[in-house]
XYZ file of C-alpha atoms in Angstrom:
167
model
C -4.945 -11.542 -1.181
C -6.134 -15.178 -0.801
C -2.814 -16.172 0.786
C -3.109 -13.257 3.178
C -6.623 -14.257 4.177
C -5.665 -17.907 4.633
C -2.776 -16.917 6.886
C -4.617 -14.206 8.842
C -7.745 -16.174 9.704
C -6.020 -18.818 11.915
C -4.018 -16.149 13.768
C -7.165 -14.160 14.505
C -8.995 -17.310 15.589
C -6.171 -18.277 17.972
C -5.524 -14.818 19.470
C -9.035 -13.404 19.231
C -10.435 -10.365 17.505
C -8.929 -6.982 18.237
C -8.265 -3.855 16.227
C -4.617 -3.790 17.354
C -4.049 -7.387 16.209
C -5.513 -6.661 12.764
C -3.327 -3.554 12.390
C -0.170 -5.421 13.439
C -0.935 -8.349 11.126
C -1.624 -6.094 8.149
C 1.670 -4.292 8.789
C 3.578 -7.569 9.121
C 2.107 -8.918 5.906
C 2.353 -5.647 3.974
C 5.882 -4.321 4.537
C 7.549 -6.563 1.959
C 6.069 -4.657 -0.983
C 7.641 -1.417 0.224
C 10.942 -3.245 0.728
C 10.823 -4.428 -2.887
C 10.350 -0.870 -4.100
C 13.317 0.367 -2.042
C 15.506 -2.566 -3.130
C 14.692 -2.053 -6.806
C 15.516 1.643 -6.575
C 18.773 0.937 -4.734
C 19.851 -1.615 -7.334
C 19.016 0.833 -10.108
C 21.046 3.596 -8.495
C 23.979 1.249 -7.836
C 24.378 0.752 -11.577
C 24.050 4.439 -12.449
C 26.843 6.444 -14.040
C 27.529 8.839 -11.189
C 28.104 5.948 -8.744
C 30.533 4.383 -11.234
C 32.344 7.721 -11.549
C 32.628 7.972 -7.766
C 34.206 4.494 -7.657
C 36.626 5.424 -10.433
C 37.676 8.487 -8.469
C 38.591 6.246 -5.544
C 35.522 6.349 -3.304
C 35.216 3.309 -1.089
C 32.275 0.979 -1.526
C 30.604 1.773 1.808
C 31.447 5.403 2.481
C 31.741 6.815 -1.000
C 29.158 4.954 -2.978
C 26.581 3.971 -0.427
C 26.405 6.991 1.867
C 27.338 9.743 -0.572
C 25.510 8.630 -3.705
C 23.109 5.721 -3.344
C 21.462 6.579 -0.016
C 20.544 10.209 -0.856
C 19.302 9.220 -4.300
C 17.246 6.311 -3.032
C 15.719 8.325 -0.188
C 14.624 11.037 -2.604
C 13.188 8.708 -5.223
C 11.765 6.170 -2.763
C 9.952 8.880 -0.855
C 8.100 9.832 -4.012
C 7.625 6.174 -5.015
C 6.426 5.233 -1.535
C 4.010 8.139 -1.425
C 2.208 7.070 -4.570
C 2.567 3.355 -3.818
C 1.409 3.884 -0.250
C -1.785 5.573 -1.334
C -2.472 2.675 -3.698
C -1.713 0.201 -0.903
C -4.233 1.861 1.426
C -7.056 0.757 -0.868
C -5.815 -2.809 -0.764
C -5.623 -2.729 3.024
C -9.168 -1.346 3.256
C -10.413 -4.193 1.073
C -8.511 -6.743 3.177
C -9.895 -5.404 6.455
C -13.421 -5.249 5.022
C -13.130 -8.831 3.809
C -11.889 -10.007 7.194
C -14.717 -8.146 8.940
C -17.258 -9.576 6.494
C -15.988 -13.090 7.266
C -16.269 -12.403 10.990
C -12.560 -12.504 11.835
C -11.727 -8.812 11.469
C -12.260 -6.087 14.007
C -14.631 -6.864 16.890
C -18.307 -6.093 16.214
C -18.341 -3.086 18.589
C -16.557 -0.602 16.261
C -18.312 0.228 13.063
C -16.621 -1.408 10.081
C -17.911 -1.540 6.536
C -17.353 -5.283 6.315
C -19.504 -5.833 9.423
C -22.197 -3.557 8.004
C -22.225 -5.511 4.736
C -22.367 -8.812 6.608
C -25.265 -7.612 8.773
C -27.444 -7.055 5.724
C -26.913 -10.464 4.093
C -30.088 -12.006 5.427
C -32.154 -8.955 4.417
C -31.003 -8.641 0.798
C -34.395 -9.493 -0.707
C -36.274 -6.884 1.376
C -33.681 -4.243 2.275
C -30.858 -4.436 -0.261
C -29.387 -1.084 0.783
C -28.162 -2.430 4.140
C -25.384 -4.353 2.392
C -25.133 -2.285 -0.770
C -24.359 1.082 0.802
C -21.286 -0.107 2.754
C -20.111 -1.832 -0.430
C -20.496 1.399 -2.384
C -18.632 3.289 0.362
C -15.770 0.771 0.210
C -15.680 1.072 -3.573
C -15.614 4.880 -3.525
C -12.886 5.112 -0.874
C -10.669 2.522 -2.578
C -11.106 4.204 -5.956
C -10.393 7.569 -4.348
C -7.111 6.295 -2.927
C -6.223 4.734 -6.279
C -6.847 8.019 -8.081
C -4.815 9.821 -5.419
C -1.948 7.376 -5.983
C -2.062 7.898 -9.732
C -2.119 11.657 -9.282
C 0.837 11.561 -6.850
C 2.821 9.370 -9.227
C 2.110 11.740 -12.106
C 3.014 14.733 -9.979
C 6.267 13.412 -8.487
C 7.692 11.444 -11.428
C 10.103 13.720 -13.305
C 9.709 11.753 -16.544
C 5.972 12.392 -16.522
C 6.520 16.011 -15.518
C 8.599 16.530 -18.699
C 5.761 15.172 -20.785
C 3.333 17.517 -19.035
C 5.431 20.622 -19.795
C 5.739 19.930 -23.525
């Protein structure tokens, strides 16, 4: 997160504040984690027994192994992995956007953002603590909610955990 903030702040300062710019930057800086999940699953499937059996039976590397075995298996497992990982990633993106808004380089002040609300109450903390505390509690609850949703989706979609649930 610190590297992301250090790299996002100069871009926002140069190009100005806009909701579209923040969304594009968060997408550009966040896609690599999903790519790692897909790559890890593809490498795991490439070494599986049924892909080795397909090669032994004479399937070519590209047509037989990749399109017939690896791609369908990785799409199925990565869709479940990405669903649970994506819900966990949403919480991280909410925290990043709130931090950027709190620092004054996030979304413009016209739309309501929790980071802007928390920043507005800084000077009133001794008299009206709830101005900054309530947006912080809302951020906490939403991020925790998405984390619990991600854990639940992982438990629901993972066949290894489903076997433990049945027994």
